[in-house]
Short mmCIF file of C-alpha atoms and ligand atoms in Angstrom, two decimals:
data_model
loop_
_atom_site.label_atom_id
_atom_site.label_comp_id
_atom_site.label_asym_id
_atom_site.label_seq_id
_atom_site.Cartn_x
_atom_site.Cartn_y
_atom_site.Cartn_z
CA UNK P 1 4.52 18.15 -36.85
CA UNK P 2 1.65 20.31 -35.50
CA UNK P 3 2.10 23.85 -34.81
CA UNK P 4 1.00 25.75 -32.08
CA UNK P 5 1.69 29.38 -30.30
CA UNK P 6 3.83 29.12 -27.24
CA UNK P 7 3.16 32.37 -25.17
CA UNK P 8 5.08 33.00 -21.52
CA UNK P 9 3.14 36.22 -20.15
CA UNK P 10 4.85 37.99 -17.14
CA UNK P 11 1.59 38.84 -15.68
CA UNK P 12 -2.05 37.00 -14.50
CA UNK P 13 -3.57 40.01 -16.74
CA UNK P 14 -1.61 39.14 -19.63
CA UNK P 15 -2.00 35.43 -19.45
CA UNK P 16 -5.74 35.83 -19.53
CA UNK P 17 -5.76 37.87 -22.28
CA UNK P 18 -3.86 35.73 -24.42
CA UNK P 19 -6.08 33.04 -23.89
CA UNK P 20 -8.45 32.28 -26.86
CA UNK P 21 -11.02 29.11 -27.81
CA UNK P 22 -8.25 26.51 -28.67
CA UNK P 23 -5.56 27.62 -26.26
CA UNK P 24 -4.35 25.68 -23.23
CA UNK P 25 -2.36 27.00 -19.59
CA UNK P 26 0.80 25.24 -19.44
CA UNK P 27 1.69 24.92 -15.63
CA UNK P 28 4.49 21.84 -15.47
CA UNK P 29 3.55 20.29 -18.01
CA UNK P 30 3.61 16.44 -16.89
CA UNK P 31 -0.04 15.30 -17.79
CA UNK P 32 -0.61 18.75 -20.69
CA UNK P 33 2.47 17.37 -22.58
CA UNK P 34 2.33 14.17 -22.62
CA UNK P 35 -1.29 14.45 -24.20
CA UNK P 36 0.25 16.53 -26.51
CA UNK P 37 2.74 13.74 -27.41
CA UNK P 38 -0.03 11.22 -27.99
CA UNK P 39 -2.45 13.59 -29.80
CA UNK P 40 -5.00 13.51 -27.18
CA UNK P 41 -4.82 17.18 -26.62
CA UNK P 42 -4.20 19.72 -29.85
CA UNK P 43 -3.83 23.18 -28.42
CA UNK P 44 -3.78 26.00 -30.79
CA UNK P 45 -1.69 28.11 -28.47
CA UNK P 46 0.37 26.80 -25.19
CA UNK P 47 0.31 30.08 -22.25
CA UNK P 48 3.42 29.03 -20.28
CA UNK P 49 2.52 30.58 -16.84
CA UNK P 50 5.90 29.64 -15.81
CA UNK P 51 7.12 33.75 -15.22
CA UNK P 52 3.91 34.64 -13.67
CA UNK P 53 4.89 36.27 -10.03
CA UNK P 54 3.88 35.39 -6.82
CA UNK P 55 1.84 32.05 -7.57
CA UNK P 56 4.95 29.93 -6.25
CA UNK P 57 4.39 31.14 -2.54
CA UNK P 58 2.70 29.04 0.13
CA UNK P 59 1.57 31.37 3.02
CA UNK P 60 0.68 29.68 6.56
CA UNK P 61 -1.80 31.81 8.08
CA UNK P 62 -2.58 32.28 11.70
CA UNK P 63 -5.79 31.55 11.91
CA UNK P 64 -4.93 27.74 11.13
CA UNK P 65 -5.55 28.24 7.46
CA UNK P 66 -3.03 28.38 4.29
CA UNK P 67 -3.38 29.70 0.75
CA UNK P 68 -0.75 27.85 -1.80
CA UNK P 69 -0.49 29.22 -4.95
CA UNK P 70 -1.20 27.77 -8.07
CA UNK P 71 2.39 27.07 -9.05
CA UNK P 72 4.06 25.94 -5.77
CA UNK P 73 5.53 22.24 -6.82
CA UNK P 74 3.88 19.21 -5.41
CA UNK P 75 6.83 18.25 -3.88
CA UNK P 76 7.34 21.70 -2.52
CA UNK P 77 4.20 22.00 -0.56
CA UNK P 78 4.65 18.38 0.30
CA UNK P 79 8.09 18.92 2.12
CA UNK P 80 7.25 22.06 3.40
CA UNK P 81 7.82 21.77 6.83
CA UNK P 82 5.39 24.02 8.85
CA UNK P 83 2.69 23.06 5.43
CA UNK P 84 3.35 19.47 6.67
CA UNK P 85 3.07 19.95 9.95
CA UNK P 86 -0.13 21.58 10.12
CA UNK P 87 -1.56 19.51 7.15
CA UNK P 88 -0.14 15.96 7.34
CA UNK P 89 -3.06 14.38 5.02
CA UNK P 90 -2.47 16.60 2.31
CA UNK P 91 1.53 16.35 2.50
CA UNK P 92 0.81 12.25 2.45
CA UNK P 93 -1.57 12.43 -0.39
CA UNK P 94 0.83 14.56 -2.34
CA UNK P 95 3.35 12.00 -1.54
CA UNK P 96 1.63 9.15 -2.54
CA UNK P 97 1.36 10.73 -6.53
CA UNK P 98 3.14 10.28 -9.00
CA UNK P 99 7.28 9.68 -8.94
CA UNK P 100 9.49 11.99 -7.20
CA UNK P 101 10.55 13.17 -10.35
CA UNK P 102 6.96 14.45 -11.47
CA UNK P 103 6.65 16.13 -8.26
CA UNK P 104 9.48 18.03 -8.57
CA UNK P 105 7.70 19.25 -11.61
CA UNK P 106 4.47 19.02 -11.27
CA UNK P 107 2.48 22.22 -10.05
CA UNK P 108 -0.69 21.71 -7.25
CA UNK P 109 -2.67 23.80 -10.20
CA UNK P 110 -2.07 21.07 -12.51
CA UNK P 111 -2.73 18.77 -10.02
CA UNK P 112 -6.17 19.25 -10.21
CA UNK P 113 -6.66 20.09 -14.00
CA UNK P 114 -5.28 16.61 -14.84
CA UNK P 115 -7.71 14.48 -17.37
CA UNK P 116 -8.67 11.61 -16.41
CA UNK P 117 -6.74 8.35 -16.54
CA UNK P 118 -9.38 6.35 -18.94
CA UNK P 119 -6.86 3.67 -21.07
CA UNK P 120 -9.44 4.71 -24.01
CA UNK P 121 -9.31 8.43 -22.75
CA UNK P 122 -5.71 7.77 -23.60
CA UNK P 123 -6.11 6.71 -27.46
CA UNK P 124 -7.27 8.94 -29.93
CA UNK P 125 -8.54 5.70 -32.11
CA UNK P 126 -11.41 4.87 -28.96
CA UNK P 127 -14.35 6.97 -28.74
CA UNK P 128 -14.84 8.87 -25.81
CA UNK P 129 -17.09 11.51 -25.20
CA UNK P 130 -14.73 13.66 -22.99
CA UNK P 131 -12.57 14.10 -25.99
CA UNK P 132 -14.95 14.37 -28.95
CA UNK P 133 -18.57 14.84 -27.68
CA UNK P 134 -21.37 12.13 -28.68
CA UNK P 135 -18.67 9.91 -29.80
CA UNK P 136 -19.57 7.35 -27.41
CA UNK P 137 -18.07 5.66 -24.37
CA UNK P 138 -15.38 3.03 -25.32
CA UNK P 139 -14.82 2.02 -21.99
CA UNK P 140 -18.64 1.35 -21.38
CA UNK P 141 -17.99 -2.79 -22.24
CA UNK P 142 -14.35 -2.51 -22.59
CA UNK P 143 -11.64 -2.72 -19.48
CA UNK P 144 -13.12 -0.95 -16.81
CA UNK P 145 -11.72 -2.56 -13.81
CA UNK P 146 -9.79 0.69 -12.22
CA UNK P 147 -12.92 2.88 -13.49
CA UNK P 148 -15.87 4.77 -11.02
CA UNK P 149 -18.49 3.21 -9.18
CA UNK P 150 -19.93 6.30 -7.64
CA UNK P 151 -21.34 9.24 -9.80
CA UNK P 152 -21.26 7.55 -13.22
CA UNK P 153 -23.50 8.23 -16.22
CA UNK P 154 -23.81 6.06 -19.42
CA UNK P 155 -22.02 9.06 -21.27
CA UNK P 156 -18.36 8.29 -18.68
CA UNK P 157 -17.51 6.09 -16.25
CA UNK P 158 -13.95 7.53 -15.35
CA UNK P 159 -12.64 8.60 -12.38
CA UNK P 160 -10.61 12.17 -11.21
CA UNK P 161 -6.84 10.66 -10.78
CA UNK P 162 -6.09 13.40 -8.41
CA UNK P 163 -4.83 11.93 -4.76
CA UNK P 164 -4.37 15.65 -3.40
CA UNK P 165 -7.46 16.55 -4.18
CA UNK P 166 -8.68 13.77 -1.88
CA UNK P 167 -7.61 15.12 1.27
CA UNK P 168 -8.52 18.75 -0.03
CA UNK P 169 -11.38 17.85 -0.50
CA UNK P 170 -11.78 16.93 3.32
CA UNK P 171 -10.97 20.04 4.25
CA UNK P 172 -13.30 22.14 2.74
CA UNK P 173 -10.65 23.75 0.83
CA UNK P 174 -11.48 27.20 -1.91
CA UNK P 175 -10.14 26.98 -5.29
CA UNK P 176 -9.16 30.95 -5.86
CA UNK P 177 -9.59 31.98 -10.02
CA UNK P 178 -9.08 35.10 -12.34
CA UNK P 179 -11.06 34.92 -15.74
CA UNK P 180 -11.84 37.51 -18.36
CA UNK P 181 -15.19 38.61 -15.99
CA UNK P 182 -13.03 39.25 -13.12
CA UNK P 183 -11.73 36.67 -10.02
CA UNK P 184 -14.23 34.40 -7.90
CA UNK P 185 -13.95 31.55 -5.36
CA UNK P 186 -14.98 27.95 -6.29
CA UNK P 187 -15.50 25.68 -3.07
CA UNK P 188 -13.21 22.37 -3.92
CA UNK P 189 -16.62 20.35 -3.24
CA UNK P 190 -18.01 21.85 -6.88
CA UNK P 191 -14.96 22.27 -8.51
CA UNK P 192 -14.85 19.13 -10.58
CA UNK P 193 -18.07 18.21 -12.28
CA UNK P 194 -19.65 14.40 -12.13
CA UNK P 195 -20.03 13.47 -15.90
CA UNK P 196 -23.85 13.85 -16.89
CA UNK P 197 -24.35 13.74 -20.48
CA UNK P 198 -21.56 16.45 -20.74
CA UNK P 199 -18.56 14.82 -19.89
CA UNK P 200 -16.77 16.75 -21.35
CA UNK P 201 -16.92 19.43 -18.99
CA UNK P 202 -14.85 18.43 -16.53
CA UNK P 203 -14.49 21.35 -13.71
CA UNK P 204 -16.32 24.53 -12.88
CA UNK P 205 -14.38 27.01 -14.76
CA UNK P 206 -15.61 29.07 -17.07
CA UNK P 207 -13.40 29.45 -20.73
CA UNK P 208 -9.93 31.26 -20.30
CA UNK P 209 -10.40 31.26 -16.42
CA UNK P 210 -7.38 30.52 -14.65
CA UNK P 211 -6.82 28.81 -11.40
CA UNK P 212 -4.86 31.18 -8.93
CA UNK P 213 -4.46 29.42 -5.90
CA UNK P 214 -6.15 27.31 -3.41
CA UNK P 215 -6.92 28.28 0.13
CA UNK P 216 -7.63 25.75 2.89
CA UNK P 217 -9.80 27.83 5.59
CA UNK P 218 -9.29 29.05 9.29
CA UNK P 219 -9.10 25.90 11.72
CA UNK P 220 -8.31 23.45 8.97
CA UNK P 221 -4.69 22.51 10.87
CA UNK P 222 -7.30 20.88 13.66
CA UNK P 223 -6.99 17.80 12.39
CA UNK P 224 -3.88 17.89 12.26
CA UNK P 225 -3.23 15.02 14.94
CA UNK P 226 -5.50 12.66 13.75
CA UNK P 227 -5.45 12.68 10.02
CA UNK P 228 -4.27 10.20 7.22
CA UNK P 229 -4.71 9.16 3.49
CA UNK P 230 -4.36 5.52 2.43
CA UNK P 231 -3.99 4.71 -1.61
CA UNK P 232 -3.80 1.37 -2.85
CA UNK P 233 -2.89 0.63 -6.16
CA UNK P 234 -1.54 -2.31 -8.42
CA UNK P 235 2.15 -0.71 -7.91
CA UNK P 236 3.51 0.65 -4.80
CA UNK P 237 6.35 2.45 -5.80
CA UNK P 238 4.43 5.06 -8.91
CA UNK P 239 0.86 4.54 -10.12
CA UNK P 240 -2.86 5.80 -9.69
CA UNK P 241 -4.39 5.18 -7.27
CA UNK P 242 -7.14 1.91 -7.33
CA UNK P 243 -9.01 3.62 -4.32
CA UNK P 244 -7.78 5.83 -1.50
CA UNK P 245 -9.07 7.50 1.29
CA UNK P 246 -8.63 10.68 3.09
CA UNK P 247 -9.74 10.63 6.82
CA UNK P 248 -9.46 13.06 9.72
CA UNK P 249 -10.85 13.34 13.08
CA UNK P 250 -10.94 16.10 15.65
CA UNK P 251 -11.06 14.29 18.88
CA UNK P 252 -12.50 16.00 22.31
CA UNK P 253 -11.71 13.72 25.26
CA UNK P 254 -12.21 10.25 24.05
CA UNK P 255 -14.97 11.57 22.01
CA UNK P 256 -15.44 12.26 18.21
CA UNK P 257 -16.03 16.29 17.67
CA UNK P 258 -15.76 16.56 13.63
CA UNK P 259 -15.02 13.68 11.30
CA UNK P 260 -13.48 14.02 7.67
CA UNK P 261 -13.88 10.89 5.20
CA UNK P 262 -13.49 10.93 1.09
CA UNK P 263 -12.99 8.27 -1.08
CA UNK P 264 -10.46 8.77 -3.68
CA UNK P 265 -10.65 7.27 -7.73
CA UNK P 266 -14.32 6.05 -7.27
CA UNK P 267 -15.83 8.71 -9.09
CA UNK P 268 -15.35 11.59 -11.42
CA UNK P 269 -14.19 13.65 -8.27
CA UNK P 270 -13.68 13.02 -4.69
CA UNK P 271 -16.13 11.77 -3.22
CA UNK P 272 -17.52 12.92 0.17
CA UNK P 273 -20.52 12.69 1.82
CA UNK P 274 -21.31 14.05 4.62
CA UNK P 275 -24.19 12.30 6.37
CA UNK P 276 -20.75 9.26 7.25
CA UNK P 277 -18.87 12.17 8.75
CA UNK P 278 -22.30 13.16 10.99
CA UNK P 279 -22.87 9.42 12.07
CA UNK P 280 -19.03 9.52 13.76
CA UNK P 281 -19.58 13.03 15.26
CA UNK P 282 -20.11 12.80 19.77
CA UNK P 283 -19.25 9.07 19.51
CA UNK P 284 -15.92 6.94 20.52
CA UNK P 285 -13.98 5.63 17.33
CA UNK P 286 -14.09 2.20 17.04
CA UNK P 287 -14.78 -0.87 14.18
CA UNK P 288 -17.85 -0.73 14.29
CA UNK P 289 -18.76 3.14 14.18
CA UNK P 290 -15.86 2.89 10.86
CA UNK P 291 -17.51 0.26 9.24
CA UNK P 292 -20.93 2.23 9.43
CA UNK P 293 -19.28 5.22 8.17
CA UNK P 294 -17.73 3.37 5.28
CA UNK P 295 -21.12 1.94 4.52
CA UNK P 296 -22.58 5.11 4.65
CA UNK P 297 -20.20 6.89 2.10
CA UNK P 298 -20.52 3.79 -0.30
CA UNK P 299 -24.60 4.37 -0.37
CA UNK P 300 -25.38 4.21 -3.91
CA UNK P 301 -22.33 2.49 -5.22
CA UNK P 302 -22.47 0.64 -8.15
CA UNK P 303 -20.01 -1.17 -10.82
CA UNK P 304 -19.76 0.32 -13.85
CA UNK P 305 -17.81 -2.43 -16.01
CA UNK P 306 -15.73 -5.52 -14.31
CA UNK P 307 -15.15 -3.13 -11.40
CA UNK P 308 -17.25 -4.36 -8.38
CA UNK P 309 -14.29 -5.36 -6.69
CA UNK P 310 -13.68 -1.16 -5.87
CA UNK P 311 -16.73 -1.20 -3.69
CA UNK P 312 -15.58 -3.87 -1.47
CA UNK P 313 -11.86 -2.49 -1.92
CA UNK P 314 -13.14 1.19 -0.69
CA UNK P 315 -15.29 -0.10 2.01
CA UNK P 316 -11.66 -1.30 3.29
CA UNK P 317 -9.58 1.16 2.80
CA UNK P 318 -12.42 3.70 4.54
CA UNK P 319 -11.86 2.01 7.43
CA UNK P 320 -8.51 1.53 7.59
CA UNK P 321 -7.86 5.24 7.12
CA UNK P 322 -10.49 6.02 9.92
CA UNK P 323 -8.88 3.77 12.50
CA UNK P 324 -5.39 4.91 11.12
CA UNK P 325 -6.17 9.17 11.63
CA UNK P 326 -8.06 7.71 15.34
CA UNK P 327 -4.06 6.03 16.45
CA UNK P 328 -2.82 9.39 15.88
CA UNK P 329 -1.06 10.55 13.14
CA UNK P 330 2.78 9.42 13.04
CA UNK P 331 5.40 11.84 13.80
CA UNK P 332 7.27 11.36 11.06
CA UNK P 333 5.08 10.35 7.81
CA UNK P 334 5.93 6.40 6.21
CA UNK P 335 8.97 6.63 4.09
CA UNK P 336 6.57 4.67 1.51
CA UNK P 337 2.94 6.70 2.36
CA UNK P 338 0.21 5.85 1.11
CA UNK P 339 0.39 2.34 2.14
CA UNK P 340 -1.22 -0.72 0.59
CA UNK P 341 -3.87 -2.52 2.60
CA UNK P 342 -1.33 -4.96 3.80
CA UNK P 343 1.17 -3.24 5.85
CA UNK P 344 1.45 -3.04 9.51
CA UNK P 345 -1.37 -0.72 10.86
CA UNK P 346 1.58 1.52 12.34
CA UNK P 347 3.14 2.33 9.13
FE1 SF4 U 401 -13.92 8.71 -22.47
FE2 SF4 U 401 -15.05 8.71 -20.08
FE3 SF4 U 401 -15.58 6.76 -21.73
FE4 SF4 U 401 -13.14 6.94 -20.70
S1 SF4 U 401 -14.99 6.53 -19.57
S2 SF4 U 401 -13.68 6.53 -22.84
S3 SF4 U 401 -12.91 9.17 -20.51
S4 SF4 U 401 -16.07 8.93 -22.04
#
């Protein structure tokens, strides 16, 4: 049996002052506990930040924009009607995680603070440098076929398991955080780091900051007709995703006026780049204008173990999102989202 401190603060202020090298924020708990379980995460001291007020609130704001706090459950913001409405990629991305069981308890903070799903990540016996730095990189050589192909460095080849923060990341969404300096903004696009040689530093907060809420910005509901995420993975029904993609399109006339495209679980965050979404802009969708887009977002792609198969699998799934968000999005969302490359092109 290990001991640690459990802690549940009634206030941000008192949170962050309880936090100390060695202690952890517990939000709901499904990806800080289990670690704890498997001794893959040793916290000295557990902040519960369970009884903290008013980060359980998701507030719709006029100007097409939200802000969702920190502790709002996936499913929650998911099955939030008017959330949904507005933002139908982000309510199908958040649908496609997980089990409805660990959305019920999962929070959107913990969402994106989840480590990465690396098998040797997973098992204290592998080295890996995100656990123990300079250890080495069990996976480099070992079972890498769900691993990046975008971003990588010889120190980590893993990938951010995070479908949400695929489609927030397409819409230029603003991580809101309170540390022991004070609060700041993060812009989603830096929040998670690419691995380098420290890999172990896996998002852009600083020690004892803690992650508020997230804001998605004025006019981000104007994709809201043309707007979809796709995930494939090896199980329909509860698993990571092998690739996804987040796409959106405002459309003027028959005409292309802003284009949204990220990949999801190619790289150690979501990956967007923004010369595809350019190339779409004043032009009619079609095959062929997706296919160049996918192309374009895949520059630089490379396999980083057994794994070429994700290039080819992303290119696909790219394009099927695109010409999925340019049919419109469906009234009523797939009773299964996040469907695999073989359904109907309706669903
Ligand atoms: Fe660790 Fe990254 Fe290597 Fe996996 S890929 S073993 S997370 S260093």
């Amino acid at each position: 049996m290990r001991q640690f401190d459990y802690i549940r603060p009634t206030s941000v202020v008192d949170a962050i002052a309880a936090w100390s090298p060695g202690a952890a924020y517990l939000g709901g708990g499904t990806n800080l506990v289990d670690l704890m379980k498997i001794g893959v995460q040793q916290p000295g001291r557990l902040i519960d930040l369970g009884r903290l007020p008013g980060l359980d609130r998701i507030e719709m704001r006029p100007d097409g924009g939200a802000r969702i706090g920190a502790l709002v459950r996936n499913a929650d913001l998911a099955h939030d009607p008017d959330f949904a409405a507005a933002y139908p990629m982000v309510a199908e991305a958040l649908l496609a995680g997980a089990s409805g069981q660990l959305r019920n308890m999962a929070t959107v903070g913990g969402n994106l603070m989840q480590r990465p799903r690396c098998a040797y990540f997973q098992d204290p016996h592998s080295a890996c440098n995100r656990r123990v730095p300079g250890a080495g990189c069990a996976a480099r050589g070992g079972e890498a076929s769900g691993l990046a192909v975008l971003g990588w460095s010889d120190s980590c080849i893993a990938t951010n398991p995070s479908d949400f923060g695929v489609a927030l990341a397409a819409l230029d969404a603003v991580v809101e955080v309170e540390g022991p300096d004070g609060g700041r903004e993060i812009p989603f696009a830096a929040f998670h780091r690419l691995p380098g040689d420290t890999p172990e530093i896996e998002t852009a907060l600083a020690p004892g900051e803690l992650l508020l809420a997230l804001r998605l910005p004025a006019g981000a509901a104007a994709f809201r007709d043309h707007a979809r995420y796709l995930k494939l993975r090896e199980r329909t029904s509860f698993a990571f995703a092998l690739v996804s993609a987040a796409a959106a399109l405002r459309m003027e006339g028959d005409r292309i006026a802003a284009a949204r495209l990220v990949l999801g679980a190619v790289a150690a965050r979501p990956w967007r780049v923004s010369a595809a979404e350019m190339l779409m802009v004043g032009h009619k969708p079609g095959p062929e204008l997706f296919a160049q887009a996918a192309a374009t977002a895949l520059e630089g792609a490379r396999p980083s173990g057994d794994n070429a198969h994700k290039i080819e699998l992303s290119r696909r799934i790219a394009i099927r999102a695109l010409t999925r968000a340019a049919g419109g999005t469906p009234a009523r969302l797939p009773a299964l989202p996040a469907c695999s490359l073989g359904v109907p092109a309706d669903a």
